[in-house]
GROMACS .gro file of C-alpha atoms in nm:
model
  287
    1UNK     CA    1   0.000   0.000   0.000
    2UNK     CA    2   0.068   0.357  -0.030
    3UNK     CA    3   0.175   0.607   0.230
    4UNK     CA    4   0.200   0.850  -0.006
    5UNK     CA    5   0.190   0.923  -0.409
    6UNK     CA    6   0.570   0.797  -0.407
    7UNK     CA    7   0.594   0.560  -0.093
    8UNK     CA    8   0.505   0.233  -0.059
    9UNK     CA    9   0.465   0.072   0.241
   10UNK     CA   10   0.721  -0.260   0.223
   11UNK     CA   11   0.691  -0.600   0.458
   12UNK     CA   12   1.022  -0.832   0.479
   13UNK     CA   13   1.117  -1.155   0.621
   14UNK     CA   14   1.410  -1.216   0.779
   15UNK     CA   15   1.581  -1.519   0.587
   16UNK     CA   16   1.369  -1.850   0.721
   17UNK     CA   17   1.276  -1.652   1.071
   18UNK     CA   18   0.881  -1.574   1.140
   19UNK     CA   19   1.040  -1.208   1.191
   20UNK     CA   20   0.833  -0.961   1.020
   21UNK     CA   21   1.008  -0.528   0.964
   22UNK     CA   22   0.792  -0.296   0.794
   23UNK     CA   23   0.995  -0.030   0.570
   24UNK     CA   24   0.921   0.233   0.366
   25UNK     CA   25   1.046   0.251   0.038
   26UNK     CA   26   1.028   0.586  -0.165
   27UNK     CA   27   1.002   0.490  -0.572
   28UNK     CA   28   1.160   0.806  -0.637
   29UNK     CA   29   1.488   0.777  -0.492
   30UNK     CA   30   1.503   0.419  -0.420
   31UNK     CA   31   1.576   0.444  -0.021
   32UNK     CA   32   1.453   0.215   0.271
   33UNK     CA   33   1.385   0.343   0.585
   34UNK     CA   34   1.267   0.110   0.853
   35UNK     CA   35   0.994   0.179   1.099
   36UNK     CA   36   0.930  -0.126   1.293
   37UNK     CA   37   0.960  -0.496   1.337
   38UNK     CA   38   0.663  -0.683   1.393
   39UNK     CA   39   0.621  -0.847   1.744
   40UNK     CA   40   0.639  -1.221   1.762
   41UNK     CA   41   0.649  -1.378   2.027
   42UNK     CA   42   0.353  -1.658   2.106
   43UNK     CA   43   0.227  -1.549   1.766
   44UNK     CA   44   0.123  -1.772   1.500
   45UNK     CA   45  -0.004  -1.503   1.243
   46UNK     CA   46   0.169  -1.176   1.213
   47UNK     CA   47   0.094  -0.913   1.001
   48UNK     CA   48  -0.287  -0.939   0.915
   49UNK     CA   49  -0.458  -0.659   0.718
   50UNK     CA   50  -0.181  -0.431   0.759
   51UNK     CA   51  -0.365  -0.044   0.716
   52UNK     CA   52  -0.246   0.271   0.725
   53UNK     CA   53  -0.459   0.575   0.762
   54UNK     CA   54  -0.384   0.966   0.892
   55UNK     CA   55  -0.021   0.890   1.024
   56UNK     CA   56  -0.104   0.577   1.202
   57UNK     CA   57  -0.005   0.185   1.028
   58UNK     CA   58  -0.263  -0.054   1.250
   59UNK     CA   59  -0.228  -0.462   1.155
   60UNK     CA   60  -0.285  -0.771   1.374
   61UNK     CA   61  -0.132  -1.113   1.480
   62UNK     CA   62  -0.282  -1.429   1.697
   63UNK     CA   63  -0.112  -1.552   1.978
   64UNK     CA   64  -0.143  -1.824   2.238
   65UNK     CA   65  -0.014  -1.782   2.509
   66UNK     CA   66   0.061  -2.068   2.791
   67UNK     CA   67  -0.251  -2.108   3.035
   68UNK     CA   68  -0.464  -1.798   2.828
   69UNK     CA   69  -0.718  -1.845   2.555
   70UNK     CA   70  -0.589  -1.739   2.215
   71UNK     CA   71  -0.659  -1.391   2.103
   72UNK     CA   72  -0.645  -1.123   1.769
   73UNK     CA   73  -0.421  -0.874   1.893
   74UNK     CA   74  -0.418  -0.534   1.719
   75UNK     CA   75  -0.084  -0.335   1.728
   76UNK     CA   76  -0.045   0.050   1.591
   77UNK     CA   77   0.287   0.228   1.491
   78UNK     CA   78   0.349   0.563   1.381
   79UNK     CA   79   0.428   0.580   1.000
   80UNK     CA   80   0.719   0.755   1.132
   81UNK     CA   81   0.839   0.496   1.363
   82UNK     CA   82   0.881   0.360   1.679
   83UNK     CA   83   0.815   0.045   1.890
   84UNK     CA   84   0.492  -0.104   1.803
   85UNK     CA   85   0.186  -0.039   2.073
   86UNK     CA   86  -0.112  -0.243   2.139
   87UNK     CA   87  -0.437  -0.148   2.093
   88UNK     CA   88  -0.681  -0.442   2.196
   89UNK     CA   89  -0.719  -0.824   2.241
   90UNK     CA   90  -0.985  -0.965   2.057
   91UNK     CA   91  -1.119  -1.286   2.204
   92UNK     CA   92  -1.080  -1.602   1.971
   93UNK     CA   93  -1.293  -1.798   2.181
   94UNK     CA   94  -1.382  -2.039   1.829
   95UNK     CA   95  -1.173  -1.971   1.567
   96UNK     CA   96  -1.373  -2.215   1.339
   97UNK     CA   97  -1.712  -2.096   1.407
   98UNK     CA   98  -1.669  -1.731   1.478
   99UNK     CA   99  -1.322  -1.688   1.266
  100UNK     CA  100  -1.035  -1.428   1.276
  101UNK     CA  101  -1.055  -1.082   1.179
  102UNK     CA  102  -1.159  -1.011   0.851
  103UNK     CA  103  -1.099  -0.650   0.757
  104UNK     CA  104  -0.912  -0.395   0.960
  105UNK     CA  105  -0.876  -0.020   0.895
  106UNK     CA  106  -0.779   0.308   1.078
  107UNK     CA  107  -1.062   0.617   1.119
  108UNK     CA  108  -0.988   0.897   1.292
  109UNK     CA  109  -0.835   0.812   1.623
  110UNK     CA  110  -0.986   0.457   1.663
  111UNK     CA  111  -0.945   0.154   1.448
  112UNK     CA  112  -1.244  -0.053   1.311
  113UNK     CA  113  -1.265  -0.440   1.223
  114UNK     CA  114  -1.494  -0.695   1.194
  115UNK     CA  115  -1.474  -1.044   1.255
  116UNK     CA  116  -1.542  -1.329   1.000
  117UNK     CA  117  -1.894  -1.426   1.188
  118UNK     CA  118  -2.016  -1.088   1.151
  119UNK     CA  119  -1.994  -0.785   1.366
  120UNK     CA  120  -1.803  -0.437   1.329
  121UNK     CA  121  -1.642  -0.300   1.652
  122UNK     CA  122  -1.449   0.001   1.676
  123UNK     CA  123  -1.163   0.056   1.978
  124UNK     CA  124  -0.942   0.341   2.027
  125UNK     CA  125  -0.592   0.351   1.888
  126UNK     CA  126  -0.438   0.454   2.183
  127UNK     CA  127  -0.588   0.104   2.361
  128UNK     CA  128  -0.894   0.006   2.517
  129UNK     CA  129  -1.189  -0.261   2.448
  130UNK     CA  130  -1.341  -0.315   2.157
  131UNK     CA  131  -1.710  -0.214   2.108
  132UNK     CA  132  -1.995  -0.327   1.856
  133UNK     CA  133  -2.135  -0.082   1.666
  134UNK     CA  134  -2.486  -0.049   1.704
  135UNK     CA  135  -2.720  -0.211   1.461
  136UNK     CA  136  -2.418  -0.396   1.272
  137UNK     CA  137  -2.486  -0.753   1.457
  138UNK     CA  138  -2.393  -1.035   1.144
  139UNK     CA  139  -2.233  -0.710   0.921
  140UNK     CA  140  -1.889  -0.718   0.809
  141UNK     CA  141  -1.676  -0.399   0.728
  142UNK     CA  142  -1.630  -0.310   0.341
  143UNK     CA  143  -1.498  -0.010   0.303
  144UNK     CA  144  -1.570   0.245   0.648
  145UNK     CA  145  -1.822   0.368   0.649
  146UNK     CA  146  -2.007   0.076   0.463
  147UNK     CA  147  -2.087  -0.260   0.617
  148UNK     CA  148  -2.323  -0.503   0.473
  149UNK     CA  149  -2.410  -0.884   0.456
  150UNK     CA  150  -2.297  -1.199   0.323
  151UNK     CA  151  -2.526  -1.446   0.111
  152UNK     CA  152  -2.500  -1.797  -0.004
  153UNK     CA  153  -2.596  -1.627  -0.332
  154UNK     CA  154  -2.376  -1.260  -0.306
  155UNK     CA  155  -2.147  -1.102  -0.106
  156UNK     CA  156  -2.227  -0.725  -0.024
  157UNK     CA  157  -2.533  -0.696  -0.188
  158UNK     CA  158  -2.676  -0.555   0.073
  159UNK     CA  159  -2.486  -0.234   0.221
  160UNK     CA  160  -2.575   0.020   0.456
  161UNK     CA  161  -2.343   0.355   0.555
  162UNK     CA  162  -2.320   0.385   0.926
  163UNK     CA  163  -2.260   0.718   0.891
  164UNK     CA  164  -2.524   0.891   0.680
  165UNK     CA  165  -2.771   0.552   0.686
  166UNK     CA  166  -2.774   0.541   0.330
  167UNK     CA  167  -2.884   0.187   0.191
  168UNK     CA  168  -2.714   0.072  -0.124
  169UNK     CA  169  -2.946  -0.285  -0.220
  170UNK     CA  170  -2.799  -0.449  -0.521
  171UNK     CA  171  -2.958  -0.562  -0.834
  172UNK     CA  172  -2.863  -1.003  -0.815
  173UNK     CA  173  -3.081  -1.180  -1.018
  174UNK     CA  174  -3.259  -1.546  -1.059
  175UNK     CA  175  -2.981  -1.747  -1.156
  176UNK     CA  176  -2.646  -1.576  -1.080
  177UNK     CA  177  -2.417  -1.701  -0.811
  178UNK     CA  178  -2.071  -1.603  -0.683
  179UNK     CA  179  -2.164  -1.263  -0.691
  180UNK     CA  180  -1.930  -1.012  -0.526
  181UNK     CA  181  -1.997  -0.611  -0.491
  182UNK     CA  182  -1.803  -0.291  -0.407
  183UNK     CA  183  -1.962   0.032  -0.283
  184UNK     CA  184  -2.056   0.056  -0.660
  185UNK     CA  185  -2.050  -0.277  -0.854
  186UNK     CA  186  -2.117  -0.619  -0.860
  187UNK     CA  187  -1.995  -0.899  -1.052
  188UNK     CA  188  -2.069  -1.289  -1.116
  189UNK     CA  189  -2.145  -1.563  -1.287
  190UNK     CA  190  -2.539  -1.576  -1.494
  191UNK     CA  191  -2.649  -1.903  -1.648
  192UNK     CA  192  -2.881  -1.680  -1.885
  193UNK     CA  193  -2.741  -1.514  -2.175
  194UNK     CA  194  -2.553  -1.834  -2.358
  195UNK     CA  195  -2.491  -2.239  -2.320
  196UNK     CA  196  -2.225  -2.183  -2.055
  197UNK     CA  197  -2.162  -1.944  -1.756
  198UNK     CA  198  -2.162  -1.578  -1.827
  199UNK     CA  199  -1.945  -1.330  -1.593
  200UNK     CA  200  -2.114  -1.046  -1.612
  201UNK     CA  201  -2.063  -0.656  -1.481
  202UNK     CA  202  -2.279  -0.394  -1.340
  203UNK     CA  203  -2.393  -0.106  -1.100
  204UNK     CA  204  -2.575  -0.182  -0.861
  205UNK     CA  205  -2.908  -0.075  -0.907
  206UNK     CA  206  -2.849  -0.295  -1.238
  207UNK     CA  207  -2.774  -0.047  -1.513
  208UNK     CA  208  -2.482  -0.057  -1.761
  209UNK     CA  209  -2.433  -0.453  -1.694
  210UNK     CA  210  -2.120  -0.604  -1.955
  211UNK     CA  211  -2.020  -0.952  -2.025
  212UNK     CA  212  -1.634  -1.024  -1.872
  213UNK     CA  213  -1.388  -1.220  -2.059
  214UNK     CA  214  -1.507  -1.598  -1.937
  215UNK     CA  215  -1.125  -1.627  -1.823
  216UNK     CA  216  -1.178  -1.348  -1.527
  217UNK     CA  217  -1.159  -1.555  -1.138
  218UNK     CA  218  -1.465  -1.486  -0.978
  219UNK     CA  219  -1.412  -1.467  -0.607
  220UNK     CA  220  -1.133  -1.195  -0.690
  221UNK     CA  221  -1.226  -0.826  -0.598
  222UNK     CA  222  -1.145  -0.620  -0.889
  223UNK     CA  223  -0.903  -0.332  -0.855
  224UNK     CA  224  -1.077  -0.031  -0.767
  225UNK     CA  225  -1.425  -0.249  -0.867
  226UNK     CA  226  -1.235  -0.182  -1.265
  227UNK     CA  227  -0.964  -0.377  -1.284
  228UNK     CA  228  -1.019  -0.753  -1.324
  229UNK     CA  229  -0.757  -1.070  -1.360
  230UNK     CA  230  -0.798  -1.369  -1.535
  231UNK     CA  231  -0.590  -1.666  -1.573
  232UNK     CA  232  -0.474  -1.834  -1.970
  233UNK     CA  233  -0.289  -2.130  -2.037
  234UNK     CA  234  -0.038  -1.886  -2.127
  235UNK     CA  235  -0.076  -1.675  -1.766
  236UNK     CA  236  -0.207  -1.384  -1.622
  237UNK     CA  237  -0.372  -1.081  -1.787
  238UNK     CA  238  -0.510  -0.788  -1.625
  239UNK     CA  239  -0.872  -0.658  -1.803
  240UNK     CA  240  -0.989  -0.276  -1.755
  241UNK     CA  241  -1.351  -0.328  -1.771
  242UNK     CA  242  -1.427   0.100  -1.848
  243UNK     CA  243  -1.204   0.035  -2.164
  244UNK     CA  244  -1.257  -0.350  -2.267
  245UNK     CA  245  -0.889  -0.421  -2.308
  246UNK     CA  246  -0.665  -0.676  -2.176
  247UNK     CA  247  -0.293  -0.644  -2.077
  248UNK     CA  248  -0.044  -0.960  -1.987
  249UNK     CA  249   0.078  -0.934  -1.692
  250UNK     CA  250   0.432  -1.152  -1.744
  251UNK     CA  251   0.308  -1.432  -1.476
  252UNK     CA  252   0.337  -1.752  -1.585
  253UNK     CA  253   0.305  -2.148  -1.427
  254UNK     CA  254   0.562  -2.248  -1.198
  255UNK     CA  255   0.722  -2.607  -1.216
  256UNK     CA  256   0.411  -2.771  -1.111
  257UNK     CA  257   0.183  -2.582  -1.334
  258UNK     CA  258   0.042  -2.359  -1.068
  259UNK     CA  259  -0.029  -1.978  -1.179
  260UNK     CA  260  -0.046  -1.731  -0.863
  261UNK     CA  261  -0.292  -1.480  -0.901
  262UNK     CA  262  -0.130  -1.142  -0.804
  263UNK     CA  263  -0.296  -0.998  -0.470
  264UNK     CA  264  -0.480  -0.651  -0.465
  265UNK     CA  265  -0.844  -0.691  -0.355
  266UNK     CA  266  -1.029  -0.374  -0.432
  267UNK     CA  267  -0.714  -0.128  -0.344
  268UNK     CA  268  -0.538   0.027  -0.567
  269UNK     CA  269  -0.224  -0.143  -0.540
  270UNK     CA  270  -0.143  -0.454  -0.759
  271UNK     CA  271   0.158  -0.637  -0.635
  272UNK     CA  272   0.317  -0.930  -0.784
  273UNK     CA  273   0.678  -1.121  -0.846
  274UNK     CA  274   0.799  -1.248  -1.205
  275UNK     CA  275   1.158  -1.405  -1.125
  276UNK     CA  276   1.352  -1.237  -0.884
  277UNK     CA  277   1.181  -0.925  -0.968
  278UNK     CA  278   0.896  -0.749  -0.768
  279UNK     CA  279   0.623  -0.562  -0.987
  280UNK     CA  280   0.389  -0.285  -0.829
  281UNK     CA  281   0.074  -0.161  -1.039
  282UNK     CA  282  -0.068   0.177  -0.935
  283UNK     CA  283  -0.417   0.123  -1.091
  284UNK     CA  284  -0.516   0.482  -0.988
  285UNK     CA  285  -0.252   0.595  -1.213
  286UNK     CA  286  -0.419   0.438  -1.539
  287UNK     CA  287  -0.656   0.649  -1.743
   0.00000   0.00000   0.00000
C-alpha cells in the first residue's frame, strides 16, 4: 500500500525466521527506511490486514499464550516509527465458528474491524476494548463507512453507511451465483445469456451490466471495482472493464503448473513477483 503518491509501504522476512520489519520505500529515490519490526512472540499469524490511515499503520497477529485463551491482537505504529503499541485483544474464543478478523482499517483516532462471523467493533488507537457498533450484529466492514451482509448467493449486496444511513441494495438476479460487490459494482457468474456461464458486470441498481472475458476468477475483488484478472494457459492478464482491453501481466506457471494470481483486492495497489523481480501496479494511475 501507499503512504503516499511515491511511498510504498514494504513488509520483509528475515531469511527462514517468522520475523516480520515494515519499511518504507520511496520509488523516487530508491531508499529504505525502517519503521518497525513486527512483534512475535507466542504469535502464530503476524501481520494481518496491515492499514495505514492519517499517520497511524494498524495490523494484527494471533497468539497463544501458555494457560490464556488465544486472542487477535491489534498493534499500531506511527508511520514515522517507533516500537509497536497495542491497541486491543480480541477474544478467539472459536476460531472455526466465529473466525479471525476479517478486515481492519484506521478512522480517525480509533481503528475498526470486523470479525469473520459478523460484527463491526471500533476501539481506540491509543488502547482500550473493543465495542460493537450499534445495529451492525452479522455485518462485516467493506470499506468504512459501509458494512453489509454476506449471502449464499452474493457477497455485499446488501450495504448500509453507518454514517449517513444510506442503503445501497444491489440488483442479483434469478440465476447468478458467486456474486461479489463494491460500494458501486457487482460482478458474477449468470447461467442466462448463452450455453455456458456468463461473468457479467454492473452497477448496482443494475444499469450498464457487460459480459467479462469468461477467463476473469470470480471470487477476486477487482481493482478499484475496474480492474479484473484472469488466468490463460499462457498466464495472467489484467482486463480494464471501463475500456474493454486486456494487458499480460508476465506471470506464468511455476514447475508444477500452478499460476499465482497477483494480490490486490479492491485497493489500488497490484503487487506481484515475475523471477527475482517485484512488480507494483498503481491502478489509480491508469486512465
Amino acid at each position: 500500500m501507499l503512504l503516499d503518491d511515491r511511498t510504498l509501504l514494504v513488509i520483509t522476512r528475515v531469511g527462514a525466521e517468522k520475523r516480520r520489519l515494515l519499511w518504507s520505500y520511496d520509488l523516487v529515490s530508491g531508499k529504505l527506511r525502517r519503521i518497525a519490526e513486527f512483534p512475535n512472540r507466542n504469535s502464530t499469524l503476524i501481520a494481518e490486514n496491515v492499514t495505514v490511515n492519517g499517520g497511524n499503520i494498524a495490523w494484527w497477529a494471533s497468539y497463544k499464550e501458555p494457560g490464556k485463551q488465544r486472542v487477535a491482537r491489534i498493534w499500531t505504529v506511527p508511520v514515522g516509527g517507533g516500537t509497536p503499541r497495542k491497541v486491543t485483544d480480541v477474544p478467539l474464543e472459536d476460531v472455526m465458528k466465529k473466525g479471525h478478523i476479517r478486515a481492519l482499517e484506521v478512522v480517525g483516532s480509533d481503528v475498526v474491524f470486523s470479525r469473520e462471523s459478523g460484527g463491526v467493533y471500533t476501539a481506540p488507537l491509543r488502547g482500550g476494548t473493543p465495542h460493537l457498533v450499534p445495529g451492525t450484529e452479522g455485518q462485516h466492514l467493506l470499506r468504512w463507512p459501509w458494512v453489509g451482509s454476506h449471502s449464499k448467493q452474493a457477497v455485499f449486496a446488501k450495504l448500509f453507511n453507518i454514517k449517513t444511513r444510506e442503503r445501497r441494495d444491489a440488483v442479483v438476479r434469478p440465476g447468478e451465483k458467486f456474486v461479489r460487490c463494491g460500494v458501486n459494482r457487482c460482478y458474477g457468474h449468470s447461467s442466462s445469456g448463452g450455453p455456458g456461464p456468463r461473468v457479467f458486470a454492473r452497477d448496482r441498481d443494475g444499469s450498464r451490466e457487460q459480459t467479462l472475458p469468461s477467463v476473469i476468477e470470480v471470487g477476486d475483488d477487482p481493482g478499484l471495482e475496474r480492474f479484473y484478472k484472469g488466468t490463460l494457459m499462457k498466464g495472467v492478464v489484467l482486463h480494464d472493464a471501463l475500456t474493454g482491453t486486456s494487458a499480460d501481466l508476465g506471470v506464468r506457471q511455476d514447475k508444477q503448473g500452478v499460476t499465482t494470481i497477483p494480490d490486490g483486492g479492491f485497493d489500488r495497489l497490484m503487487a506481484y513477483q515475475v523471477g527475482k523481480e517485484m512488480y507494483v501496479v498503481d491502478l489509480a494511475a491508469i486512465e
